[in-house]
């Protein structure tokens, strides 16, 4: 769980793809397999496990793999509402629209389309984008800015 190992990207019929919007269009950043395991795409055919989802009530709890364990970062309900346990302490971070578009927004944040998901595990994939992929990008950008 905590030792990052590269794996093959799950087959298209066995995964839900996660796309992040960038200034240049969209980029496939990860996927979720049929068991709820969340992967980041390293290369065209190579992926690395970075988290998982666990069924809970009418939704899923989302876990991020860490160096030695895992950390619960939030949850997603059956309707696609994503809630964070981090910065917003249980507040709504965003949601999944019926057409697969992922929107970041909530009480404090303005609404912004941040990506899309495609596949059967769409609510988990939307939660992974909002709870794992986007915060990691923001942290990486902060580190780059601090070095300059």
mmCIF file of C-alpha atoms in Angstrom:
data_model
loop_
_atom_site.group_PDB
_atom_site.id
_atom_site.type_symbol
_atom_site.label_atom_id
_atom_site.label_comp_id
_atom_site.label_asym_id
_atom_site.label_seq_id
_atom_site.Cartn_x
_atom_site.Cartn_y
_atom_site.Cartn_z
ATOM 1 C CA UNK A 1 0.000 0.000 0.000
ATOM 2 C CA UNK A 2 2.663 2.479 0.961
ATOM 3 C CA UNK A 3 5.492 1.283 -1.258
ATOM 4 C CA UNK A 4 4.837 2.893 -4.616
ATOM 5 C CA UNK A 5 5.126 0.289 -7.310
ATOM 6 C CA UNK A 6 4.514 0.776 -10.958
ATOM 7 C CA UNK A 7 1.790 -1.278 -12.554
ATOM 8 C CA UNK A 8 0.168 -1.527 -15.927
ATOM 9 C CA UNK A 9 -2.675 0.873 -16.545
ATOM 10 C CA UNK A 10 -5.932 -1.098 -16.182
ATOM 11 C CA UNK A 11 -7.621 -1.955 -19.477
ATOM 12 C CA UNK A 12 -10.100 0.662 -20.789
ATOM 13 C CA UNK A 13 -13.105 -1.549 -20.035
ATOM 14 C CA UNK A 14 -11.899 -2.022 -16.429
ATOM 15 C CA UNK A 15 -11.179 1.593 -15.504
ATOM 16 C CA UNK A 16 -12.634 5.057 -15.123
ATOM 17 C CA UNK A 17 -10.353 7.743 -16.549
ATOM 18 C CA UNK A 18 -9.676 11.043 -14.771
ATOM 19 C CA UNK A 19 -8.966 14.136 -16.880
ATOM 20 C CA UNK A 20 -7.761 17.458 -15.479
ATOM 21 C CA UNK A 21 -8.332 20.719 -17.342
ATOM 22 C CA UNK A 22 -5.174 22.676 -18.077
ATOM 23 C CA UNK A 23 -4.547 25.886 -19.951
ATOM 24 C CA UNK A 24 -3.724 23.721 -22.986
ATOM 25 C CA UNK A 25 -6.826 21.507 -22.883
ATOM 26 C CA UNK A 26 -7.274 18.390 -20.844
ATOM 27 C CA UNK A 27 -4.795 15.810 -19.633
ATOM 28 C CA UNK A 28 -5.450 12.278 -18.383
ATOM 29 C CA UNK A 29 -3.904 12.277 -14.921
ATOM 30 C CA UNK A 30 -5.210 9.054 -13.459
ATOM 31 C CA UNK A 31 -7.788 6.327 -13.324
ATOM 32 C CA UNK A 32 -9.808 4.170 -10.950
ATOM 33 C CA UNK A 33 -10.055 0.421 -11.429
ATOM 34 C CA UNK A 34 -13.149 -1.721 -10.849
ATOM 35 C CA UNK A 35 -12.054 -2.391 -7.235
ATOM 36 C CA UNK A 36 -11.843 1.321 -6.383
ATOM 37 C CA UNK A 37 -8.037 1.550 -6.479
ATOM 38 C CA UNK A 38 -6.866 5.009 -7.582
ATOM 39 C CA UNK A 39 -3.835 5.296 -9.881
ATOM 40 C CA UNK A 40 -1.784 8.164 -11.231
ATOM 41 C CA UNK A 41 -0.656 7.789 -14.838
ATOM 42 C CA UNK A 42 3.136 7.813 -15.131
ATOM 43 C CA UNK A 43 3.498 6.991 -18.811
ATOM 44 C CA UNK A 44 1.172 5.801 -21.558
ATOM 45 C CA UNK A 45 1.011 2.234 -20.203
ATOM 46 C CA UNK A 46 2.371 2.657 -16.676
ATOM 47 C CA UNK A 47 0.532 3.703 -13.533
ATOM 48 C CA UNK A 48 1.196 3.957 -9.802
ATOM 49 C CA UNK A 49 -1.308 3.297 -7.044
ATOM 50 C CA UNK A 50 -1.907 6.428 -4.967
ATOM 51 C CA UNK A 51 -5.112 5.665 -3.093
ATOM 52 C CA UNK A 52 -8.318 3.726 -2.777
ATOM 53 C CA UNK A 53 -12.015 4.059 -2.100
ATOM 54 C CA UNK A 54 -14.018 2.131 0.470
ATOM 55 C CA UNK A 55 -17.794 1.795 0.317
ATOM 56 C CA UNK A 56 -19.475 3.560 3.221
ATOM 57 C CA UNK A 57 -23.228 4.060 3.515
ATOM 58 C CA UNK A 58 -24.494 5.568 0.252
ATOM 59 C CA UNK A 59 -21.066 6.683 -0.904
ATOM 60 C CA UNK A 60 -17.355 6.100 -0.537
ATOM 61 C CA UNK A 61 -14.552 7.101 1.808
ATOM 62 C CA UNK A 62 -11.418 8.196 -0.084
ATOM 63 C CA UNK A 63 -7.930 7.277 1.161
ATOM 64 C CA UNK A 64 -4.561 8.635 -0.034
ATOM 65 C CA UNK A 65 -1.543 6.343 0.235
ATOM 66 C CA UNK A 66 1.303 7.806 2.291
ATOM 67 C CA UNK A 67 4.896 6.689 2.749
ATOM 68 C CA UNK A 68 4.086 4.335 5.635
ATOM 69 C CA UNK A 69 0.302 4.049 5.721
ATOM 70 C CA UNK A 70 -2.742 5.779 4.285
ATOM 71 C CA UNK A 71 -4.778 8.847 5.197
ATOM 72 C CA UNK A 72 -8.499 9.393 4.793
ATOM 73 C CA UNK A 73 -8.862 12.637 2.838
ATOM 74 C CA UNK A 74 -12.616 12.874 2.327
ATOM 75 C CA UNK A 75 -15.702 11.217 0.963
ATOM 76 C CA UNK A 76 -18.154 11.294 -1.900
ATOM 77 C CA UNK A 77 -21.890 10.704 -1.664
ATOM 78 C CA UNK A 78 -24.086 8.759 -4.073
ATOM 79 C CA UNK A 79 -25.064 11.993 -5.861
ATOM 80 C CA UNK A 80 -21.448 12.989 -6.584
ATOM 81 C CA UNK A 81 -20.983 15.542 -3.792
ATOM 82 C CA UNK A 82 -17.340 15.561 -2.650
ATOM 83 C CA UNK A 83 -16.454 16.513 0.934
ATOM 84 C CA UNK A 84 -12.951 17.174 2.291
ATOM 85 C CA UNK A 85 -11.508 16.238 5.689
ATOM 86 C CA UNK A 86 -8.555 18.578 5.203
ATOM 87 C CA UNK A 87 -8.613 22.304 4.667
ATOM 88 C CA UNK A 88 -12.397 22.611 4.614
ATOM 89 C CA UNK A 89 -13.037 20.110 7.457
ATOM 90 C CA UNK A 90 -16.002 18.245 6.041
ATOM 91 C CA UNK A 91 -17.175 21.055 3.812
ATOM 92 C CA UNK A 92 -18.263 20.523 0.247
ATOM 93 C CA UNK A 93 -15.298 20.759 -2.091
ATOM 94 C CA UNK A 94 -17.178 20.158 -5.328
ATOM 95 C CA UNK A 95 -19.350 17.729 -7.226
ATOM 96 C CA UNK A 96 -19.795 15.561 -10.269
ATOM 97 C CA UNK A 97 -22.301 16.702 -12.884
ATOM 98 C CA UNK A 98 -24.403 13.993 -14.597
ATOM 99 C CA UNK A 99 -22.418 14.445 -17.843
ATOM 100 C CA UNK A 100 -19.105 13.568 -16.115
ATOM 101 C CA UNK A 101 -17.873 17.135 -15.624
ATOM 102 C CA UNK A 102 -16.161 17.730 -12.266
ATOM 103 C CA UNK A 103 -16.846 21.111 -10.656
ATOM 104 C CA UNK A 104 -14.812 22.569 -7.814
ATOM 105 C CA UNK A 105 -16.819 24.871 -5.608
ATOM 106 C CA UNK A 106 -18.582 25.196 -2.341
ATOM 107 C CA UNK A 107 -19.433 27.626 0.375
ATOM 108 C CA UNK A 108 -16.150 29.556 0.117
ATOM 109 C CA UNK A 109 -14.954 28.699 -3.388
ATOM 110 C CA UNK A 110 -16.436 29.995 -6.605
ATOM 111 C CA UNK A 111 -17.650 27.329 -9.024
ATOM 112 C CA UNK A 112 -15.072 26.211 -11.575
ATOM 113 C CA UNK A 113 -15.008 23.290 -13.997
ATOM 114 C CA UNK A 114 -11.738 21.466 -13.237
ATOM 115 C CA UNK A 115 -11.961 18.265 -15.262
ATOM 116 C CA UNK A 116 -14.061 15.317 -16.227
ATOM 117 C CA UNK A 117 -14.293 11.594 -15.641
ATOM 118 C CA UNK A 118 -15.289 8.798 -17.959
ATOM 119 C CA UNK A 119 -16.369 5.333 -16.790
ATOM 120 C CA UNK A 120 -18.443 3.388 -14.282
ATOM 121 C CA UNK A 121 -16.597 4.495 -11.104
ATOM 122 C CA UNK A 122 -17.322 8.153 -11.842
ATOM 123 C CA UNK A 123 -18.076 9.351 -8.307
ATOM 124 C CA UNK A 124 -14.823 7.870 -6.966
ATOM 125 C CA UNK A 125 -12.885 9.341 -9.899
ATOM 126 C CA UNK A 126 -14.385 12.808 -9.313
ATOM 127 C CA UNK A 127 -13.483 12.593 -5.632
ATOM 128 C CA UNK A 128 -9.927 11.531 -6.512
ATOM 129 C CA UNK A 129 -9.535 14.547 -8.802
ATOM 130 C CA UNK A 130 -10.769 16.986 -6.149
ATOM 131 C CA UNK A 131 -9.205 15.360 -3.065
ATOM 132 C CA UNK A 132 -5.894 13.989 -4.376
ATOM 133 C CA UNK A 133 -4.833 15.221 -7.816
ATOM 134 C CA UNK A 134 -5.698 18.936 -7.554
ATOM 135 C CA UNK A 135 -4.293 19.430 -4.020
ATOM 136 C CA UNK A 136 -1.034 17.744 -5.067
ATOM 137 C CA UNK A 137 -0.770 20.037 -8.091
ATOM 138 C CA UNK A 138 -1.369 23.058 -5.867
ATOM 139 C CA UNK A 139 1.333 21.896 -3.435
ATOM 140 C CA UNK A 140 3.803 21.307 -6.259
ATOM 141 C CA UNK A 141 3.082 24.785 -7.677
ATOM 142 C CA UNK A 142 3.614 26.316 -4.213
ATOM 143 C CA UNK A 143 7.023 24.631 -3.938
ATOM 144 C CA UNK A 144 8.051 25.860 -7.387
ATOM 145 C CA UNK A 145 6.957 29.415 -6.550
ATOM 146 C CA UNK A 146 8.904 29.357 -3.266
ATOM 147 C CA UNK A 147 12.113 28.337 -5.073
ATOM 148 C CA UNK A 148 11.887 31.303 -7.464
#
